[in-house]
Amino acid sequence: MPLLRRGLLATAPAAALSLLTTPASAATTDLAVSCDTAAASAVIRAGDAYRSRTGVRIRVFPTSPGLLLPQLEREIQNDIVLTQIGVLDQAEKEGLIQPGGRVGPWRNRLVIATARDTDGPEGSFAVTDPTPASGIDGHAILQRLDAMPKTVFGVINTGAVAWLLTNGDAQQGLLHQTEVANDGRLKSVSPVPDDAWPPILYAATVTKLARRGDPAAFVAFLGSPDGQAVLAGAGLESAS
């Protein structure tokens, strides 16, 4: 079975967040939210809904899961984090977020996906390598599913998986449900069972770096029925 790896440019969310490291004016109502890259589309939709109700702009900074703690440790300014529960637990132990006050959990399912209108080479499958950019060992999942494809493309993150699918370079791939819900070119074939990969659960909370507006109000909105409905429509389902 050939194993092919493709290097793709990664984004640098920390560079954008660095613009927010100076203390904000008391009159500023914009809120900065750092979240797992895979959850970004759902958080953006929730932010748009919140702005329509309150006028407060939610600026979302998608971040690789392995970089969220380092950003908090280096005091890169953000008001709210939405990430995997294990990361929040560690952040709380390190005193980087406010204890308590979390909302969630929400589940982001892993799914086997394909492109709607493009078909890649027969038997080809794109997965993430186990890197800090993804946190998902796609090769291990395929082994547990006992359905190893003829050709596996190992890439840096699920964004690269989606690129291979939509460009016709791979027939199937592993993606998050949020990524499929946010891209009309993609469709889900089947969910990945829990015994192949543990459920991916998120929660949201205010950080100790919060300096603007009322971040707790947006966190409360995420946990409200209206907020939950927006997140569910974007592929992030309630797990409570």
PDB file of C-alpha atoms in Angstrom:
ATOM      1  CA  MET A   1       0.000   0.000   0.000  1.00  0.00           C
ATOM      2  CA  PRO A   2       1.673   3.244  -1.077  1.00  0.00           C
ATOM      3  CA  LEU A   3       1.681   6.002   1.523  1.00  0.00           C
ATOM      4  CA  LEU A   4       1.868   9.468  -0.015  1.00  0.00           C
ATOM      5  CA  ARG A   5       2.447  12.713   1.870  1.00  0.00           C
ATOM      6  CA  ARG A   6       1.833  16.185   0.550  1.00  0.00           C
ATOM      7  CA  GLY A   7       3.122  19.370   2.143  1.00  0.00           C
ATOM      8  CA  LEU A   8       0.610  22.199   2.227  1.00  0.00           C
ATOM      9  CA  LEU A   9       0.913  25.723   3.583  1.00  0.00           C
ATOM     10  CA  ALA A  10      -0.531  26.112   7.074  1.00  0.00           C
ATOM     11  CA  THR A  11      -2.220  29.257   8.312  1.00  0.00           C
ATOM     12  CA  ALA A  12      -0.825  31.268  11.193  1.00  0.00           C
ATOM     13  CA  PRO A  13      -3.681  32.341  13.482  1.00  0.00           C
ATOM     14  CA  ALA A  14      -1.239  33.602  16.104  1.00  0.00           C
ATOM     15  CA  ALA A  15      -0.106  36.312  13.695  1.00  0.00           C
ATOM     16  CA  ALA A  16      -3.638  37.655  13.480  1.00  0.00           C
ATOM     17  CA  LEU A  17      -4.172  37.400  17.213  1.00  0.00           C
ATOM     18  CA  SER A  18      -0.963  39.291  17.860  1.00  0.00           C
ATOM     19  CA  LEU A  19      -2.785  42.393  16.675  1.00  0.00           C
ATOM     20  CA  LEU A  20      -4.930  42.115  19.787  1.00  0.00           C
ATOM     21  CA  THR A  21      -2.188  41.823  22.406  1.00  0.00           C
ATOM     22  CA  THR A  22      -2.370  45.436  23.547  1.00  0.00           C
ATOM     23  CA  PRO A  23      -4.944  46.384  26.201  1.00  0.00           C
ATOM     24  CA  ALA A  24      -8.270  47.175  24.586  1.00  0.00           C
ATOM     25  CA  SER A  25     -10.204  50.363  25.089  1.00  0.00           C
ATOM     26  CA  ALA A  26     -12.997  50.133  27.628  1.00  0.00           C
ATOM     27  CA  ALA A  27     -15.360  51.289  24.867  1.00  0.00           C
ATOM     28  CA  THR A  28     -14.513  48.310  22.638  1.00  0.00           C
ATOM     29  CA  THR A  29     -17.302  45.756  22.464  1.00  0.00           C
ATOM     30  CA  ASP A  30     -15.748  43.348  19.937  1.00  0.00           C
ATOM     31  CA  LEU A  31     -14.886  39.966  21.426  1.00  0.00           C
ATOM     32  CA  ALA A  32     -12.026  37.695  20.327  1.00  0.00           C
ATOM     33  CA  VAL A  33     -12.707  33.959  20.311  1.00  0.00           C
ATOM     34  CA  SER A  34     -10.015  31.343  19.731  1.00  0.00           C
ATOM     35  CA  CYS A  35     -11.337  27.943  18.744  1.00  0.00           C
ATOM     36  CA  ASP A  36     -10.253  24.665  17.212  1.00  0.00           C
ATOM     37  CA  THR A  37      -9.894  25.051  13.458  1.00  0.00           C
ATOM     38  CA  ALA A  38     -12.530  22.399  12.816  1.00  0.00           C
ATOM     39  CA  ALA A  39     -15.100  24.241  14.953  1.00  0.00           C
ATOM     40  CA  ALA A  40     -14.525  27.653  13.372  1.00  0.00           C
ATOM     41  CA  SER A  41     -17.381  27.585  10.862  1.00  0.00           C
ATOM     42  CA  ALA A  42     -19.883  26.782  13.620  1.00  0.00           C
ATOM     43  CA  VAL A  43     -18.520  29.495  15.931  1.00  0.00           C
ATOM     44  CA  ILE A  44     -18.621  32.046  13.107  1.00  0.00           C
ATOM     45  CA  ARG A  45     -22.291  31.259  12.483  1.00  0.00           C
ATOM     46  CA  ALA A  46     -23.018  31.611  16.199  1.00  0.00           C
ATOM     47  CA  GLY A  47     -21.097  34.890  16.262  1.00  0.00           C
ATOM     48  CA  ASP A  48     -23.151  36.224  13.353  1.00  0.00           C
ATOM     49  CA  ALA A  49     -26.372  35.279  15.138  1.00  0.00           C
ATOM     50  CA  TYR A  50     -25.176  36.930  18.351  1.00  0.00           C
ATOM     51  CA  ARG A  51     -24.232  40.122  16.533  1.00  0.00           C
ATOM     52  CA  SER A  52     -27.669  40.332  14.936  1.00  0.00           C
ATOM     53  CA  ARG A  53     -29.162  40.291  18.448  1.00  0.00           C
ATOM     54  CA  THR A  54     -26.699  42.486  20.325  1.00  0.00           C
ATOM     55  CA  GLY A  55     -24.594  44.426  17.835  1.00  0.00           C
ATOM     56  CA  VAL A  56     -21.431  42.929  19.351  1.00  0.00           C
ATOM     57  CA  ARG A  57     -18.955  41.643  16.750  1.00  0.00           C
ATOM     58  CA  ILE A  58     -17.400  38.233  17.447  1.00  0.00           C
ATOM     59  CA  ARG A  59     -13.948  37.916  15.893  1.00  0.00           C
ATOM     60  CA  VAL A  60     -13.111  34.231  15.484  1.00  0.00           C
ATOM     61  CA  PHE A  61      -9.508  33.022  15.296  1.00  0.00           C
ATOM     62  CA  PRO A  62      -9.285  29.364  14.144  1.00  0.00           C
ATOM     63  CA  THR A  63      -6.308  27.729  15.828  1.00  0.00           C
ATOM     64  CA  SER A  64      -4.722  24.289  15.666  1.00  0.00           C
ATOM     65  CA  PRO A  65      -5.579  22.414  18.887  1.00  0.00           C
ATOM     66  CA  GLY A  66      -1.899  22.081  19.823  1.00  0.00           C
ATOM     67  CA  LEU A  67      -1.400  25.858  19.735  1.00  0.00           C
ATOM     68  CA  LEU A  68      -4.235  27.053  21.983  1.00  0.00           C
ATOM     69  CA  LEU A  69      -2.422  26.493  25.280  1.00  0.00           C
ATOM     70  CA  PRO A  70       0.836  28.090  24.051  1.00  0.00           C
ATOM     71  CA  GLN A  71      -1.151  31.150  22.948  1.00  0.00           C
ATOM     72  CA  LEU A  72      -2.748  31.496  26.376  1.00  0.00           C
ATOM     73  CA  GLU A  73       0.613  30.977  28.082  1.00  0.00           C
ATOM     74  CA  ARG A  74       2.119  33.767  25.986  1.00  0.00           C
ATOM     75  CA  GLU A  75      -0.828  36.049  26.800  1.00  0.00           C
ATOM     76  CA  ILE A  76      -1.941  36.478  23.211  1.00  0.00           C
ATOM     77  CA  GLN A  77      -5.101  38.438  23.772  1.00  0.00           C
ATOM     78  CA  ASN A  78      -8.390  36.623  23.500  1.00  0.00           C
ATOM     79  CA  ASP A  79     -11.567  36.712  25.539  1.00  0.00           C
ATOM     80  CA  ILE A  80     -13.056  33.265  24.990  1.00  0.00           C
ATOM     81  CA  VAL A  81     -11.798  29.834  24.030  1.00  0.00           C
ATOM     82  CA  LEU A  82     -13.825  27.016  22.527  1.00  0.00           C
ATOM     83  CA  THR A  83     -11.829  23.833  22.323  1.00  0.00           C
ATOM     84  CA  GLN A  84     -11.650  20.210  23.360  1.00  0.00           C
ATOM     85  CA  ILE A  85     -12.473  19.526  26.980  1.00  0.00           C
ATOM     86  CA  GLY A  86      -9.075  18.000  27.756  1.00  0.00           C
ATOM     87  CA  VAL A  87      -7.368  21.203  26.612  1.00  0.00           C
ATOM     88  CA  LEU A  88      -9.663  23.299  28.817  1.00  0.00           C
ATOM     89  CA  ASP A  89      -8.949  21.027  31.782  1.00  0.00           C
ATOM     90  CA  GLN A  90      -5.224  21.585  31.321  1.00  0.00           C
ATOM     91  CA  ALA A  91      -5.694  25.335  30.875  1.00  0.00           C
ATOM     92  CA  GLU A  92      -7.655  25.493  34.111  1.00  0.00           C
ATOM     93  CA  LYS A  93      -4.925  23.592  35.967  1.00  0.00           C
ATOM     94  CA  GLU A  94      -2.412  26.145  34.691  1.00  0.00           C
ATOM     95  CA  GLY A  95      -4.610  29.060  35.758  1.00  0.00           C
ATOM     96  CA  LEU A  96      -5.119  30.288  32.194  1.00  0.00           C
ATOM     97  CA  ILE A  97      -8.929  30.300  32.197  1.00  0.00           C
ATOM     98  CA  GLN A  98     -11.562  31.170  34.732  1.00  0.00           C
ATOM     99  CA  PRO A  99     -12.624  28.141  36.802  1.00  0.00           C
ATOM    100  CA  GLY A 100     -16.226  27.172  36.210  1.00  0.00           C
ATOM    101  CA  GLY A 101     -18.462  29.038  33.821  1.00  0.00           C
ATOM    102  CA  ARG A 102     -18.067  26.567  30.976  1.00  0.00           C
ATOM    103  CA  VAL A 103     -20.860  25.789  28.556  1.00  0.00           C
ATOM    104  CA  GLY A 104     -21.233  22.717  26.404  1.00  0.00           C
ATOM    105  CA  PRO A 105     -20.290  20.028  25.695  1.00  0.00           C
ATOM    106  CA  TRP A 106     -20.770  19.838  21.965  1.00  0.00           C
ATOM    107  CA  ARG A 107     -19.731  16.957  19.775  1.00  0.00           C
ATOM    108  CA  ASN A 108     -17.980  17.275  16.428  1.00  0.00           C
ATOM    109  CA  ARG A 109     -18.328  13.914  14.732  1.00  0.00           C
ATOM    110  CA  LEU A 110     -15.646  12.441  12.523  1.00  0.00           C
ATOM    111  CA  VAL A 111     -17.127  11.243   9.249  1.00  0.00           C
ATOM    112  CA  ILE A 112     -16.029   9.518   6.099  1.00  0.00           C
ATOM    113  CA  ALA A 113     -16.692  12.065   3.378  1.00  0.00           C
ATOM    114  CA  THR A 114     -16.474  12.423  -0.362  1.00  0.00           C
ATOM    115  CA  ALA A 115     -16.930  15.176  -2.924  1.00  0.00           C
ATOM    116  CA  ARG A 116     -20.415  15.607  -4.389  1.00  0.00           C
ATOM    117  CA  ASP A 117     -19.402  16.193  -7.997  1.00  0.00           C
ATOM    118  CA  THR A 118     -15.796  14.985  -8.234  1.00  0.00           C
ATOM    119  CA  ASP A 119     -14.587  11.415  -7.931  1.00  0.00           C
ATOM    120  CA  GLY A 120     -10.935  10.762  -7.113  1.00  0.00           C
ATOM    121  CA  PRO A 121      -8.941   7.660  -8.033  1.00  0.00           C
ATOM    122  CA  GLU A 122     -10.630   4.394  -7.093  1.00  0.00           C
ATOM    123  CA  GLY A 123      -9.562   3.145  -3.659  1.00  0.00           C
ATOM    124  CA  SER A 124      -7.818   6.392  -2.626  1.00  0.00           C
ATOM    125  CA  PHE A 125      -8.343   7.821   0.837  1.00  0.00           C
ATOM    126  CA  ALA A 126      -7.058  11.017   2.509  1.00  0.00           C
ATOM    127  CA  VAL A 127      -6.360  11.179   6.261  1.00  0.00           C
ATOM    128  CA  THR A 128      -4.494  13.391   8.680  1.00  0.00           C
ATOM    129  CA  ASP A 129      -1.148  12.378  10.072  1.00  0.00           C
ATOM    130  CA  PRO A 130      -0.925  12.552  13.904  1.00  0.00           C
ATOM    131  CA  THR A 131       0.497  16.084  14.066  1.00  0.00           C
ATOM    132  CA  PRO A 132      -0.256  19.025  16.411  1.00  0.00           C
ATOM    133  CA  ALA A 133      -2.067  20.604  13.470  1.00  0.00           C
ATOM    134  CA  SER A 134      -4.795  17.952  13.577  1.00  0.00           C
ATOM    135  CA  GLY A 135      -4.577  15.803  16.710  1.00  0.00           C
ATOM    136  CA  ILE A 136      -6.190  12.954  14.764  1.00  0.00           C
ATOM    137  CA  ASP A 137      -4.346   9.799  13.776  1.00  0.00           C
ATOM    138  CA  GLY A 138      -6.162   8.966  10.571  1.00  0.00           C
ATOM    139  CA  HIS A 139      -4.032   5.886   9.883  1.00  0.00           C
ATOM    140  CA  ALA A 140      -4.968   4.375  13.261  1.00  0.00           C
ATOM    141  CA  ILE A 141      -8.647   4.988  12.518  1.00  0.00           C
ATOM    142  CA  LEU A 142      -8.416   3.158   9.197  1.00  0.00           C
ATOM    143  CA  GLN A 143      -6.727   0.218  10.895  1.00  0.00           C
ATOM    144  CA  ARG A 144      -9.484   0.041  13.531  1.00  0.00           C
ATOM    145  CA  LEU A 145     -12.132   0.181  10.836  1.00  0.00           C
ATOM    146  CA  ASP A 146     -10.375  -2.815   9.238  1.00  0.00           C
ATOM    147  CA  ALA A 147     -10.896  -1.279   5.815  1.00  0.00           C
ATOM    148  CA  MET A 148      -7.483  -0.162   4.661  1.00  0.00           C
ATOM    149  CA  PRO A 149      -7.794   1.498   1.220  1.00  0.00           C
ATOM    150  CA  LYS A 150      -5.505   0.754  -1.698  1.00  0.00           C
ATOM    151  CA  THR A 151      -3.871   4.197  -1.510  1.00  0.00           C
ATOM    152  CA  VAL A 152      -3.678   6.479   1.536  1.00  0.00           C
ATOM    153  CA  PHE A 153      -2.669  10.121   1.366  1.00  0.00           C
ATOM    154  CA  GLY A 154      -1.294  11.364   4.698  1.00  0.00           C
ATOM    155  CA  VAL A 155      -1.666  15.142   5.088  1.00  0.00           C
ATOM    156  CA  ILE A 156      -1.146  17.787   7.752  1.00  0.00           C
ATOM    157  CA  ASN A 157      -4.749  18.573   8.683  1.00  0.00           C
ATOM    158  CA  THR A 158      -8.371  18.077   7.678  1.00  0.00           C
ATOM    159  CA  GLY A 159      -8.306  21.233   5.565  1.00  0.00           C
ATOM    160  CA  ALA A 160      -5.834  19.420   3.332  1.00  0.00           C
ATOM    161  CA  VAL A 161      -8.116  16.366   3.286  1.00  0.00           C
ATOM    162  CA  ALA A 162     -10.996  18.534   2.033  1.00  0.00           C
ATOM    163  CA  TRP A 163      -8.718  20.049  -0.624  1.00  0.00           C
ATOM    164  CA  LEU A 164      -7.772  16.622  -1.963  1.00  0.00           C
ATOM    165  CA  LEU A 165     -11.424  15.562  -2.121  1.00  0.00           C
ATOM    166  CA  THR A 166     -12.736  18.669  -3.845  1.00  0.00           C
ATOM    167  CA  ASN A 167      -9.874  18.681  -6.343  1.00  0.00           C
ATOM    168  CA  GLY A 168     -10.428  15.049  -7.332  1.00  0.00           C
ATOM    169  CA  ASP A 169      -7.150  13.764  -5.907  1.00  0.00           C
ATOM    170  CA  ALA A 170      -8.751  11.401  -3.370  1.00  0.00           C
ATOM    171  CA  GLN A 171     -11.986   9.448  -3.497  1.00  0.00           C
ATOM    172  CA  GLN A 172     -12.784   9.508   0.223  1.00  0.00           C
ATOM    173  CA  GLY A 173     -11.382  11.106   3.364  1.00  0.00           C
ATOM    174  CA  LEU A 174     -11.801  11.667   7.093  1.00  0.00           C
ATOM    175  CA  LEU A 175     -13.332  15.027   8.025  1.00  0.00           C
ATOM    176  CA  HIS A 176     -15.247  16.656  10.862  1.00  0.00           C
ATOM    177  CA  GLN A 177     -18.995  16.983  10.457  1.00  0.00           C
ATOM    178  CA  THR A 178     -18.637  20.777  10.788  1.00  0.00           C
ATOM    179  CA  GLU A 179     -16.324  20.867   7.780  1.00  0.00           C
ATOM    180  CA  VAL A 180     -18.780  18.904   5.649  1.00  0.00           C
ATOM    181  CA  ALA A 181     -21.705  21.060   6.799  1.00  0.00           C
ATOM    182  CA  ASN A 182     -19.794  24.210   5.838  1.00  0.00           C
ATOM    183  CA  ASP A 183     -18.821  23.128   2.315  1.00  0.00           C
ATOM    184  CA  GLY A 184     -21.544  22.361  -0.205  1.00  0.00           C
ATOM    185  CA  ARG A 185     -19.010  20.516  -2.364  1.00  0.00           C
ATOM    186  CA  LEU A 186     -18.724  17.759   0.243  1.00  0.00           C
ATOM    187  CA  LYS A 187     -21.058  15.102   1.584  1.00  0.00           C
ATOM    188  CA  SER A 188     -20.884  12.657   4.471  1.00  0.00           C
ATOM    189  CA  VAL A 189     -20.864   8.948   3.669  1.00  0.00           C
ATOM    190  CA  SER A 190     -20.896   7.518   7.201  1.00  0.00           C
ATOM    191  CA  PRO A 191     -19.853   8.487  10.740  1.00  0.00           C
ATOM    192  CA  VAL A 192     -16.719   7.057  12.339  1.00  0.00           C
ATOM    193  CA  PRO A 193     -17.817   4.779  15.218  1.00  0.00           C
ATOM    194  CA  ASP A 194     -16.734   5.607  18.760  1.00  0.00           C
ATOM    195  CA  ASP A 195     -14.630   2.454  19.059  1.00  0.00           C
ATOM    196  CA  ALA A 196     -12.475   3.672  16.145  1.00  0.00           C
ATOM    197  CA  TRP A 197     -11.844   7.131  17.646  1.00  0.00           C
ATOM    198  CA  PRO A 198     -13.050   8.695  20.919  1.00  0.00           C
ATOM    199  CA  PRO A 199     -15.800  11.342  20.617  1.00  0.00           C
ATOM    200  CA  ILE A 200     -14.472  14.860  20.021  1.00  0.00           C
ATOM    201  CA  LEU A 201     -16.123  17.055  22.654  1.00  0.00           C
ATOM    202  CA  TYR A 202     -15.831  20.834  22.964  1.00  0.00           C
ATOM    203  CA  ALA A 203     -16.727  23.383  25.595  1.00  0.00           C
ATOM    204  CA  ALA A 204     -16.385  27.173  25.781  1.00  0.00           C
ATOM    205  CA  THR A 205     -15.319  29.509  28.563  1.00  0.00           C
ATOM    206  CA  VAL A 206     -13.923  32.961  29.335  1.00  0.00           C
ATOM    207  CA  THR A 207     -10.146  33.326  29.628  1.00  0.00           C
ATOM    208  CA  LYS A 208      -8.250  35.262  32.266  1.00  0.00           C
ATOM    209  CA  LEU A 209      -7.020  37.531  29.465  1.00  0.00           C
ATOM    210  CA  ALA A 210     -10.507  38.897  28.771  1.00  0.00           C
ATOM    211  CA  ARG A 211     -10.429  42.709  28.647  1.00  0.00           C
ATOM    212  CA  ARG A 212     -13.373  43.698  26.475  1.00  0.00           C
ATOM    213  CA  GLY A 213     -17.118  43.943  26.699  1.00  0.00           C
ATOM    214  CA  ASP A 214     -19.029  41.078  28.316  1.00  0.00           C
ATOM    215  CA  PRO A 215     -17.523  37.792  27.108  1.00  0.00           C
ATOM    216  CA  ALA A 216     -19.626  35.779  29.557  1.00  0.00           C
ATOM    217  CA  ALA A 217     -22.743  36.934  27.704  1.00  0.00           C
ATOM    218  CA  PHE A 218     -21.567  35.335  24.448  1.00  0.00           C
ATOM    219  CA  VAL A 219     -20.596  32.152  26.272  1.00  0.00           C
ATOM    220  CA  ALA A 220     -24.093  32.082  27.790  1.00  0.00           C
ATOM    221  CA  PHE A 221     -25.591  32.543  24.313  1.00  0.00           C
ATOM    222  CA  LEU A 222     -23.667  29.515  23.049  1.00  0.00           C
ATOM    223  CA  GLY A 223     -25.291  27.451  25.787  1.00  0.00           C
ATOM    224  CA  SER A 224     -28.796  28.847  25.219  1.00  0.00           C
ATOM    225  CA  PRO A 225     -31.422  27.085  23.088  1.00  0.00           C
ATOM    226  CA  ASP A 226     -30.934  29.638  20.293  1.00  0.00           C
ATOM    227  CA  GLY A 227     -27.163  29.244  20.367  1.00  0.00           C
ATOM    228  CA  GLN A 228     -27.362  25.464  20.485  1.00  0.00           C
ATOM    229  CA  ALA A 229     -29.651  25.489  17.445  1.00  0.00           C
ATOM    230  CA  VAL A 230     -27.180  27.589  15.434  1.00  0.00           C
ATOM    231  CA  LEU A 231     -24.275  25.320  16.377  1.00  0.00           C
ATOM    232  CA  ALA A 232     -26.262  22.166  15.565  1.00  0.00           C
ATOM    233  CA  GLY A 233     -27.134  23.542  12.135  1.00  0.00           C
ATOM    234  CA  ALA A 234     -23.398  24.014  11.537  1.00  0.00           C
ATOM    235  CA  GLY A 235     -22.588  20.420  12.510  1.00  0.00           C
ATOM    236  CA  LEU A 236     -21.731  20.898  16.199  1.00  0.00           C
ATOM    237  CA  GLU A 237     -24.324  18.887  18.091  1.00  0.00           C
ATOM    238  CA  SER A 238     -25.146  19.103  21.789  1.00  0.00           C
ATOM    239  CA  ALA A 239     -23.626  16.262  23.810  1.00  0.00           C
ATOM    240  CA  SER A 240     -25.297  17.088  27.110  1.00  0.00           C
TER     241      SER A 240
END
